[in-house]
Coordinates of C-alpha atoms and ligand atoms in Angstrom, one line a residue:
X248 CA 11.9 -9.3 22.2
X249 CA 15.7 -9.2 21.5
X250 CA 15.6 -12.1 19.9
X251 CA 12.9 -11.2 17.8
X252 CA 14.5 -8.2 17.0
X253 CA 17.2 -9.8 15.7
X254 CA 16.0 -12.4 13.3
X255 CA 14.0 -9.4 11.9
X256 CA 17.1 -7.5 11.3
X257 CA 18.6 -11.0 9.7
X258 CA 15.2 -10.7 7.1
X259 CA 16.0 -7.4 5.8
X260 CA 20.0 -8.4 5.6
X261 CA 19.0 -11.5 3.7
X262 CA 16.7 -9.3 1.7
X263 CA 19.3 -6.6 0.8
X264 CA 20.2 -6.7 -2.8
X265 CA 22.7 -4.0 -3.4
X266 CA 20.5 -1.1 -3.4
X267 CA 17.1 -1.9 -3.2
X268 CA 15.6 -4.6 -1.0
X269 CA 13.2 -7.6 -2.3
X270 CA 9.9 -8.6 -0.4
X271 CA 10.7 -12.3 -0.3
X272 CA 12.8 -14.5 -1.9
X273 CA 10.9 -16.3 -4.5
X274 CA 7.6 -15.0 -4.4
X275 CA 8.1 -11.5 -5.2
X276 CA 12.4 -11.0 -6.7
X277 CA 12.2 -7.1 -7.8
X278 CA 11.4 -4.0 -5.9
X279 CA 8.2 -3.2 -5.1
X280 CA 7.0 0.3 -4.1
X281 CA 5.2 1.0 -1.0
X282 CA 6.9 -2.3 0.4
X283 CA 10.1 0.0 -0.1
X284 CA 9.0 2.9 2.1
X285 CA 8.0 1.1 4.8
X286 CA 11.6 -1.9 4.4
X287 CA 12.8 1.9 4.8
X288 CA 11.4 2.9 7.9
X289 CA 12.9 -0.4 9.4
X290 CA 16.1 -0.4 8.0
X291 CA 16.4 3.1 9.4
X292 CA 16.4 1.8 12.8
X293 CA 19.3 -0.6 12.3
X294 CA 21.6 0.8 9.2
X295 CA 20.4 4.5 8.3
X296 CA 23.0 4.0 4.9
X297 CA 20.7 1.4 3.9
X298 CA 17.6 3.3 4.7
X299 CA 18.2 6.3 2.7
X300 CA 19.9 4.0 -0.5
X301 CA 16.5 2.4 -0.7
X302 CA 13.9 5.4 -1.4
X303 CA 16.9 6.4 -3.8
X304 CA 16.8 3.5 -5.6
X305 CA 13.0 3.3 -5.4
X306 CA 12.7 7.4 -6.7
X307 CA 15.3 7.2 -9.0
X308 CA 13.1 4.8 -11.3
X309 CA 10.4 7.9 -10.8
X310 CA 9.2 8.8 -14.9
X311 CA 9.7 12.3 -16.3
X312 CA 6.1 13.4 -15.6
X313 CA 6.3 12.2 -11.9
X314 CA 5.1 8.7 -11.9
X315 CA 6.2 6.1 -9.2
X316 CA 6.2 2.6 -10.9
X317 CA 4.6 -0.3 -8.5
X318 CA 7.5 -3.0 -9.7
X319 CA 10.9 -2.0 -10.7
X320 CA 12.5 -4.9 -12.9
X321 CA 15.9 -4.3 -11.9
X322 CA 16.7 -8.2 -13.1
X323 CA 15.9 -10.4 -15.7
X324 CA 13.9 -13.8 -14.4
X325 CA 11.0 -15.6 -16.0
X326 CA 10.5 -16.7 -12.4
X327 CA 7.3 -13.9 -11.6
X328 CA 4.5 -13.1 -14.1
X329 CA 3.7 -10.9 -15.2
X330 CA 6.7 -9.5 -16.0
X331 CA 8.1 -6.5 -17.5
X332 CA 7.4 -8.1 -21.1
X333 CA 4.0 -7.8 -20.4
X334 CA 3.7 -4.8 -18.5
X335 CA 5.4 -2.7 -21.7
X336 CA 5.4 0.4 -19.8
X337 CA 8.4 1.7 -22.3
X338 CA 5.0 2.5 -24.3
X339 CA 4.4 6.0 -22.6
X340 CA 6.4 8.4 -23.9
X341 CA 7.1 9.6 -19.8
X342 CA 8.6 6.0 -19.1
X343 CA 12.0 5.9 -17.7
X344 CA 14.7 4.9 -19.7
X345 CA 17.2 3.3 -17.1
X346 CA 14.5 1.2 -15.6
X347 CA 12.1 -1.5 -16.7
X348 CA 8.8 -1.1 -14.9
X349 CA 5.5 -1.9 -14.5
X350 CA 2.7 0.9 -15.8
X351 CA 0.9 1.4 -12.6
X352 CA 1.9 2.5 -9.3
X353 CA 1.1 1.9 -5.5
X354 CA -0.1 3.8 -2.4
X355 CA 2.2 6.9 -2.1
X356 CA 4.3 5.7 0.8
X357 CA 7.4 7.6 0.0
X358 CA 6.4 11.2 1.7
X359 CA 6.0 9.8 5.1
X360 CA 8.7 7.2 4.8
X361 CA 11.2 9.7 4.3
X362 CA 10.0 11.7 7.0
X363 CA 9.9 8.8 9.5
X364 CA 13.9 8.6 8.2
X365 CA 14.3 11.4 9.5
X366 CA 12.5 11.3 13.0
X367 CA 14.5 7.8 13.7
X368 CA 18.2 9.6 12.9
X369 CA 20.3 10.2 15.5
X370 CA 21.9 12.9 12.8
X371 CA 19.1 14.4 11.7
X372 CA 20.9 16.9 10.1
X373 CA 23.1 15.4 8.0
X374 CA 20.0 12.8 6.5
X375 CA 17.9 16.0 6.5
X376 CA 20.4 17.1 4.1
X377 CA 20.5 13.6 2.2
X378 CA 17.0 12.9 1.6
X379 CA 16.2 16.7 0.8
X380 CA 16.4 16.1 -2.9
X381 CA 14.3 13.6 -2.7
X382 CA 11.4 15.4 -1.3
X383 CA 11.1 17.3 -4.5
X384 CA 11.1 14.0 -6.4
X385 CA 8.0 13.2 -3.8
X386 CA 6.2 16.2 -4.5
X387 CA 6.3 16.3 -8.1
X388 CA 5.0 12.3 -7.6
X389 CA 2.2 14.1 -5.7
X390 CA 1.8 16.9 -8.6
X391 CA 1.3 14.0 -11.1
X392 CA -1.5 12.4 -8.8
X393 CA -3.5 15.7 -8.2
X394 CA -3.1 16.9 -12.1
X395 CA -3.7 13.2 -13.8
X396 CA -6.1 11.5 -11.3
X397 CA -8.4 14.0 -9.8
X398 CA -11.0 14.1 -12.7
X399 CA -13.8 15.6 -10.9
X400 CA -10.7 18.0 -9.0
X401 CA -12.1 17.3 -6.0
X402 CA -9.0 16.2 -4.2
X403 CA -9.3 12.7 -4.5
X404 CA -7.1 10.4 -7.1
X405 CA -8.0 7.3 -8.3
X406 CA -6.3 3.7 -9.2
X407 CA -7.0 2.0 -12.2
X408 CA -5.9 -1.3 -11.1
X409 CA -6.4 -3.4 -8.0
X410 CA -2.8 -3.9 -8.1
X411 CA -2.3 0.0 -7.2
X412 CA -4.5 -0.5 -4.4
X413 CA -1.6 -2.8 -2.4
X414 CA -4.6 -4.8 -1.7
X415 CA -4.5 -6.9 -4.5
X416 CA -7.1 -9.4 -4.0
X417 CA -9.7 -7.9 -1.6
X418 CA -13.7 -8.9 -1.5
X419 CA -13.9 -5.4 -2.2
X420 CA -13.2 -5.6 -6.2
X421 CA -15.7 -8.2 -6.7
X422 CA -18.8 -6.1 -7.7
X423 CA -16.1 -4.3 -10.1
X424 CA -14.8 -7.5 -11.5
X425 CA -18.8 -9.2 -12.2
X426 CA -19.4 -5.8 -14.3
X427 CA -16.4 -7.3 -16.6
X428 CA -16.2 -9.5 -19.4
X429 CA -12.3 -10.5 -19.5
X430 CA -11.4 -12.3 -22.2
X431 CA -9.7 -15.7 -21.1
X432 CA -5.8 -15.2 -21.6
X433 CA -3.3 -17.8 -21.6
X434 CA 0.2 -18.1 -19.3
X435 CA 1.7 -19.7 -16.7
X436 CA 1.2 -18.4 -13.4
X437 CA 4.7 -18.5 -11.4
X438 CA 2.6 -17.4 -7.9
X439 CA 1.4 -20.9 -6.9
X440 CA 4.5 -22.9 -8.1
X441 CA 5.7 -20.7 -4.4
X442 CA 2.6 -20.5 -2.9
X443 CA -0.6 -22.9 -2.3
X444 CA -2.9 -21.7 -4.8
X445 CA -5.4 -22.0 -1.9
X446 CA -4.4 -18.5 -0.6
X447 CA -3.8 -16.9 -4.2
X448 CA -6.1 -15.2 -6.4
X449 CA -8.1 -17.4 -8.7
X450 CA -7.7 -17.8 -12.5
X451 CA -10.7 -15.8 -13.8
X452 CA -9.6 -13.1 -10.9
X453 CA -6.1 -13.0 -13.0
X454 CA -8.0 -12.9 -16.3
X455 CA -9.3 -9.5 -15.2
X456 CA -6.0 -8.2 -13.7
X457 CA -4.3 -8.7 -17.5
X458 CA -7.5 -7.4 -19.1
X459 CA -7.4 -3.9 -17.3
X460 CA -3.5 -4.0 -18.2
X461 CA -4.3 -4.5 -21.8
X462 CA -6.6 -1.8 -22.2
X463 CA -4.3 0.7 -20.7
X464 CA -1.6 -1.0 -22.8
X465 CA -3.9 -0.3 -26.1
X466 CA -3.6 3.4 -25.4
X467 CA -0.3 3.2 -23.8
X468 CA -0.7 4.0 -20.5
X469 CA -2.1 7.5 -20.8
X470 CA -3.8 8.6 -17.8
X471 CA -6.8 10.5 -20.0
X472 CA -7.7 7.5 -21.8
X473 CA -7.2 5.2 -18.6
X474 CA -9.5 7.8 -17.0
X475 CA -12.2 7.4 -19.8
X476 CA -12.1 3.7 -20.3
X477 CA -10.8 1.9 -18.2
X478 CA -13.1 -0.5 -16.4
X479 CA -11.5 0.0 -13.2
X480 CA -11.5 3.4 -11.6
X481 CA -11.6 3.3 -7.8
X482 CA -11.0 6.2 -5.0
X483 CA -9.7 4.1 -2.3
X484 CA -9.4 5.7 1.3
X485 CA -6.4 3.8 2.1
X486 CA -4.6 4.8 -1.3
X487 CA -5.8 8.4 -0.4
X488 CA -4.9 8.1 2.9
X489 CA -0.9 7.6 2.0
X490 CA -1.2 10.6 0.1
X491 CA -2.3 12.9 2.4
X492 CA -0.4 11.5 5.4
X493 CA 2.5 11.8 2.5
X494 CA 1.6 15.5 2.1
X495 CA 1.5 16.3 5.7
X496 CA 5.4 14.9 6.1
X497 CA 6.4 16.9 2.8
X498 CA 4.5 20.4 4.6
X499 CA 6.7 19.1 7.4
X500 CA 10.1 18.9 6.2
X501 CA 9.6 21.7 3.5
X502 CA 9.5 24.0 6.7
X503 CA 12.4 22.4 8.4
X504 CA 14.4 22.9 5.4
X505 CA 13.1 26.3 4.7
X506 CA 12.7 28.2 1.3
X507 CA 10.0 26.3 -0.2
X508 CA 7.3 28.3 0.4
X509 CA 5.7 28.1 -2.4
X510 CA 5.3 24.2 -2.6
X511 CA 4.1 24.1 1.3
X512 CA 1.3 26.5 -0.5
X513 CA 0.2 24.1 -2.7
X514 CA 0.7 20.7 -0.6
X515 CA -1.4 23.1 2.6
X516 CA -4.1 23.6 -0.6
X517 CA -4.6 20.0 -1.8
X518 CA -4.6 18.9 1.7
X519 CA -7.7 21.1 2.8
X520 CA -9.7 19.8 0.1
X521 CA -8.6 16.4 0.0
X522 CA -9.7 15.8 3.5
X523 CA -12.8 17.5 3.1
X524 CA -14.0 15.3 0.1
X525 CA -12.7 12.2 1.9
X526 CA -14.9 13.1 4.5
X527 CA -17.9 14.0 2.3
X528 CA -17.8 11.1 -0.4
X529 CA -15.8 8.5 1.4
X530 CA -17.4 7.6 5.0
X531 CA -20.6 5.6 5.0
X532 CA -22.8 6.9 8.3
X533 CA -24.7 3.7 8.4
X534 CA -21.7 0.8 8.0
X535 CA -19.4 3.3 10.4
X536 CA -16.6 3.4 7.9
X537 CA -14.8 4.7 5.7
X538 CA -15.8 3.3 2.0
X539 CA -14.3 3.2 -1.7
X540 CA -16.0 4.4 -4.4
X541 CA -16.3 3.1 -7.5
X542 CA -15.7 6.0 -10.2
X543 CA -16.5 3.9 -13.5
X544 CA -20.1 2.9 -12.3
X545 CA -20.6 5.8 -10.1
X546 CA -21.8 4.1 -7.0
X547 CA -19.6 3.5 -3.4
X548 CA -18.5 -0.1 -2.0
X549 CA -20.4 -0.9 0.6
X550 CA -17.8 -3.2 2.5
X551 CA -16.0 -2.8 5.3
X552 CA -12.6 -3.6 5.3
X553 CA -8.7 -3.2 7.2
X554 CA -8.2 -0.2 4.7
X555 CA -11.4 1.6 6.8
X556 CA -9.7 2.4 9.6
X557 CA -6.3 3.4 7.8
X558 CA -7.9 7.3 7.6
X559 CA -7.0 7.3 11.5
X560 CA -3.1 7.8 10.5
X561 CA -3.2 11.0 8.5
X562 CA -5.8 12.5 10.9
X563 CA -8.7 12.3 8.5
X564 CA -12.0 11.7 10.7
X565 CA -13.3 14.4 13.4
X566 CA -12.8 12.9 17.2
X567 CA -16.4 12.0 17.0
X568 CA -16.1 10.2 13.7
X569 CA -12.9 8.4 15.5
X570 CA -14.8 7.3 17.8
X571 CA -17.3 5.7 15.4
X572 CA -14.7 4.0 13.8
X573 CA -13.0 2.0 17.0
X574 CA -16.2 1.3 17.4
X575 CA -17.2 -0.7 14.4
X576 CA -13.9 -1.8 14.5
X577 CA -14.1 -3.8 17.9
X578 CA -17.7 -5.2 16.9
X579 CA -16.9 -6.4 13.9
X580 CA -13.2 -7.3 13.8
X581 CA -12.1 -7.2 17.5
X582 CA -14.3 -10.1 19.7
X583 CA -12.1 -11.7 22.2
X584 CA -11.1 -14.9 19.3
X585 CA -9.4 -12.4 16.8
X586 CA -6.6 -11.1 15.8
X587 CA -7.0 -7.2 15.0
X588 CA -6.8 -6.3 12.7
X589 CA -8.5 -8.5 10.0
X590 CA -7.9 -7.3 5.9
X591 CA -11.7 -7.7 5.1
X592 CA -15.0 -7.7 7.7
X593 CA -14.9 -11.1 9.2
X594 CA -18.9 -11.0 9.5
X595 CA -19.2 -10.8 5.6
X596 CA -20.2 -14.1 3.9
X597 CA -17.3 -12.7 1.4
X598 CA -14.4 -13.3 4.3
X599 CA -12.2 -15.5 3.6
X600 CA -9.4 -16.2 6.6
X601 CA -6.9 -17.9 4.8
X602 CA -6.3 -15.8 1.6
X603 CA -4.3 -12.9 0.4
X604 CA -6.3 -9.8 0.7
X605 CA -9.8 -11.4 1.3
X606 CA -9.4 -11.9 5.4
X607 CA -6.0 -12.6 6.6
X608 CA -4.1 -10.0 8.8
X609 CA -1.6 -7.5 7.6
X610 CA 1.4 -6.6 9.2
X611 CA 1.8 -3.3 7.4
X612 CA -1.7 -2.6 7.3
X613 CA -1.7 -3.2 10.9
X614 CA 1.3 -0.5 11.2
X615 CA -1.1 2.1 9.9
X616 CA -3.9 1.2 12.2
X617 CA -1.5 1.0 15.1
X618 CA -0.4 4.7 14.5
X619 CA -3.5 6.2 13.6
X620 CA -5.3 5.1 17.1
X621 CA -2.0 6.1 19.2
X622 CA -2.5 9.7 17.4
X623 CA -6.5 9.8 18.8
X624 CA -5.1 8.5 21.8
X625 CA -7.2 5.4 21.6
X626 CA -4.0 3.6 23.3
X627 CA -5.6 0.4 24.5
X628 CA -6.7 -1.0 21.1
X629 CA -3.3 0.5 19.7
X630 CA -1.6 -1.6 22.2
X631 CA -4.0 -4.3 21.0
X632 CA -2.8 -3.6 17.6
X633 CA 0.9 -4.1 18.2
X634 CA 0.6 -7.2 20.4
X635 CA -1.4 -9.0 18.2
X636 CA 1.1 -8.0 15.2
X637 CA 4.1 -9.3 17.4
X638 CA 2.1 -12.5 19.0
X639 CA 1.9 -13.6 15.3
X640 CA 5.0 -13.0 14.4
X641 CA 6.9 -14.5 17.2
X642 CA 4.8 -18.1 16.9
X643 CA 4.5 -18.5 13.3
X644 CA 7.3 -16.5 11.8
X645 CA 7.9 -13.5 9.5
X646 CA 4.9 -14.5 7.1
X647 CA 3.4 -12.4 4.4
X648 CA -0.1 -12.8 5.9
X649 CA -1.7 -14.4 8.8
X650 CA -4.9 -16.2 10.0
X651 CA -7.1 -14.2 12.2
X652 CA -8.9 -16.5 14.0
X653 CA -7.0 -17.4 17.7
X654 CA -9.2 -20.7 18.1
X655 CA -8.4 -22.3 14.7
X656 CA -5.5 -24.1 14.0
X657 CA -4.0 -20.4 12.6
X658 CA -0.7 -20.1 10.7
X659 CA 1.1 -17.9 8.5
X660 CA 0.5 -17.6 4.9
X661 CA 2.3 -16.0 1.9
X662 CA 6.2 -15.6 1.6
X663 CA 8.5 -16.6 4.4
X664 CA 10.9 -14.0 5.9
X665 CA 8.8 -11.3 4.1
X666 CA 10.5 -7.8 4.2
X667 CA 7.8 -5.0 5.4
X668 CA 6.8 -7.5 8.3
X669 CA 10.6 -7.6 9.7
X670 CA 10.9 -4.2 9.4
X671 CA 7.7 -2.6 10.8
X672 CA 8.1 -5.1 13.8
X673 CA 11.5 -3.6 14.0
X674 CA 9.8 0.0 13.7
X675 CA 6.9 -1.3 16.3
X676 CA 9.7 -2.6 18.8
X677 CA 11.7 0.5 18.9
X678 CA 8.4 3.1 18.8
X679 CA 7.6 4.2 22.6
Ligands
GLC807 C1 1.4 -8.5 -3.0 C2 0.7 -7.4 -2.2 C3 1.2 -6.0 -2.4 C4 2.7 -6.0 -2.2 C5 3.4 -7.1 -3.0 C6 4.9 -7.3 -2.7 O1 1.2 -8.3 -4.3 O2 -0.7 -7.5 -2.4 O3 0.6 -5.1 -1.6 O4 3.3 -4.8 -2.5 O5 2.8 -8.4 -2.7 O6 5.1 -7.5 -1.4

C-alpha cells in the first residue's frame, strides 16, 4: 500500500500546475471544480501548502454575485472543446474579470473540502486561520444557490446542465434529452482524439449539451431566464447532497472560529428545510432510492443510480431509510461479480459498463459512498467500498473510470493518472 501511496502522490505532483491542479493531462488541461476540492483533500495529506493554494485558486475565480464556475480557463489551447470561446460567460454582467470561465458550475464541493483541510492538519490552527476567508467566499457561493436556484423555495437548487451535475453522461438524462429537439451543430470534438469514442458521449448527446448552452447564452446566463426556459432543470440528490454536507462543514467551522453567528443562523435554516424536502420529493419508496426530479416537465427520474446512495454522507435519510438504501444497493449493484459501487443500476437495459457516466465505477463517487456508510456505521459494505476502490486501482492504474464487472476482461477507462482518483486513494489510505 506504500507503494501505491506513492505513485498516487507522483499523479498529483505531475498534475500540479503552479496553483491549481489539472485532472489529466490531455483529456481535461484547466481546472475543474469539484475535482479541485476533493485534489484538495488529498494533497492535504501530503503538502498542506498545496492543499490550501488550490481552493484559493479555485474561489478566487468565484463571480461577484457568488457563482463557482465548473472550468476555469487559466490557458489558452484549442486542444478541449468546448472552450471558453464558446462558453462566453463574460456575457453576465456578474462574470469575473481575471478569469475566463465556463457559465455553469458543479456540485458544491468546496464547504466540506475545506473542512476536511482542516481535520487532516497537524496545525489546525494556523490553516484554520488560512482558509477562514475562504469560508465566507463558500457561504456567499451557497447564498447564490438558495437565492437563484430554489424557485419553488423549498430548499432544493437545481442544475441547468448535465455538465453541473459532475455526471456528465448518465442514463439518467435520457428521458430529458428525447423531450429535445437540438439543432445539429458543427465542431470538432477534441474528447475522442484522447479517448476511444467507445466510452464518450455520442454526437447527438453533444448536440444537446451546446444547445442548452446556447439558450442560456441567448439570455446571457441569467439564472431567471435559465429558470424559465431552459430545457434542462433537474434537482439532483447528489448535487444537493454537496450542498448540504457543504453547509454542515461551514455551521462547523463558523463555530470554531466564532463570531459569525448570524451566518450559522441562516446555513442551521436552509439546512432544516433542505433535508426535509429532499426527503419529501427526492426518495422513491418503491425503487428504494433516492431519485432526481425533473423540474422542466414536472415529473421524477425513475432510475437508480451511484448518485442514490450519495445522501448517506451528509446524513440525509432516517436509520430506517439507511437501511433501505444498503439494501437496494447490495441487490442491485453488490452480487458477489461486482465492483461496488456501479455509476448507473447494472440491472437496467440502459447500463452500459464501459462508458463514462452510464455504468462504470467512480472513484470519487465511491469516496462519498464510502463515508456516508462508515457514518451509519454500515462498516462492512464501507470496507467493501474502499477495497474495491483500491483493488481497481492497484491492477489497472489511476484511471478516470473503471469496468464493474470482476468476471469480464475489466479495465480502466478515461484519462490515465487522473487527479481526484490519486488523491481520494491517498485520503482512503490515510482515513482509520
Ligand atoms: C468529466 C466528469 C466531470 C469532471 C471532469 C473533469 O467531465 O464527468 O465530473 O469534473 O471530467 O475531471
Amino acid at each position: 500500500m506504500k507503494e501505491l501511496q506513492e505513485k498516487a502522490v507522483k499523479v498529483l505532483e505531475k498534475n500540479w500546475k503552479n496553483g491549481f491542479s489539472i485532472p489529466c493531462e490531455g483529456l481535461y488541461p484547466f481546472q475543474w471544480n469539484w475535482d479541485s476540492g476533493f485534489i484538495a483533500i488529498g494533497l492535504a495529506h501530503v503538502d498542506m501548502e498545496k492543499a490550501i493554494q488550490e481552493m484559493e485558486t479555485l474561489l478566487d475565480a468565484q463571480w461577484e454575485n457568488g457563482f463557482i464556475p465548473h472550468i476555469i480557463f487559466h490557458t489558452e489551447t484549442d486542444s478541449y472543446f468546448p472552450g471558453a470561446d464558446f462558453h462566453c460567460s463574460h456575457l453576465h454582467p456578474s462574470a469575473s474579470k481575471k478569469y475566463k470561465s465556463t457559465g455553469m458550475t458543479q456540485p458544491p464541493v468546496a464547504g466540506f473540502a475545506l473542512h476536511k483541510l482542516y481535520t487532516i492538519s497537524k496545525d489546525s490552527k494556523n490553516t484554520l486561520l488560512k482558509i477562514a476567508p475562504l469560508l465566507d467566499k463558500v457561504y456567499k457561493n451557497h447564498q447564490y444557490f438558495y437565492n437563484h436556484r430554489d424557485i419553488h423555495n423549498e430548499g432544493l437548487v437545481y442544475i441547468y446542465h448535465n455538465w453541473e451535475s459532475g455526471t456528465d453522461n448518465s442514463p439518467l438524462w435520457d428521458d430529458i434529452f428525447s423531450t429535445m429537439q437540438s439543432p445539429e451543430f458543427t465542431f470538432e470534438r477534441r474528447d475522442t482524439t484522447h479517448v476511444d469514442a467507445s466510452q464518450r458521449p455520442s454526437k447527438k448527446e453533444y448536440d444537446h449539451y451546446l444547445n442548452i448552452i446556447e439558450i442560456a447564452k441567448e439570455h446571457n446566463y441569467s439564472d431567471e431566464k435559465i429558470a424559465e426556459l431552459s430545457p434542462f432543470l433537474v434537482q439532483d440528490p447528489l448535487f444537493n447532497t454537496m450542498l448540504i454536507k457543504s453547509n454542515e462543514s461551514l455551521i462547523k467551522m463558523y463555530k470554531i472560529l466564532g463570531n459569525n453567528e448570524e451566518k450559522i443562523q441562516q446555513l442551521e435554516t436552509w439546512q432544516q428545510k433542505s433535508i426535509q424536502s429532499f426527503n419529501k420529493k427526492l426518495f422513491n419508496e418503491e425503487l428504494g432510492a433516492y431519485i432526481h426530479y425533473d423540474l422542466r416537465n414536472n415529473t421524477p427520474l425513475n432510475h437508480i443510480s451511484s448518485s442514490s446512495f450519495t445522501p448517506l454522507y451528509a446524513g440525509i435519510p432516517s436509520k430506517e431509510r439507511a437501511l433501505i438504501l444498503l439494501k437496494t444497493m447490495i441487490e442491485k449493484f453488490g452480487n458477489d461479480h461486482q465492483y461496488l459501487c456501479a455509476s448507473f443500476d447494472p440491472t437496467s437495459e440502459r447500463y452500459n459498463p464501459k462508458k463514462y457516466w452510464r455504468g462504470p465505477v467512480w472513484i470519487n463517487v465511491n469516496w462519498i459512498i464510502y463515508n456516508g456508510l462508515k457514518k451509519y456505521g454500515f462498516s462492512v459494505v464501507a470496507e467493501r467500498v474502499k477495497n474495491d476502490s483500491l483493488a481497481l486501482v492497484e491492477k489497472y492504474g489511476f484511471y478516470e473510470y473503471f469496468d464493474a464487472r470482476k468476471n469480464e476482461e475489466t479495465t480502466g477507462y478515461g484519462g490515465n493518472n487522473f487527479s481526484w482518483t490519486a488523491a481520494l486513494l491517498i485520503d482512503m489510505l490515510n482515513n482509520h
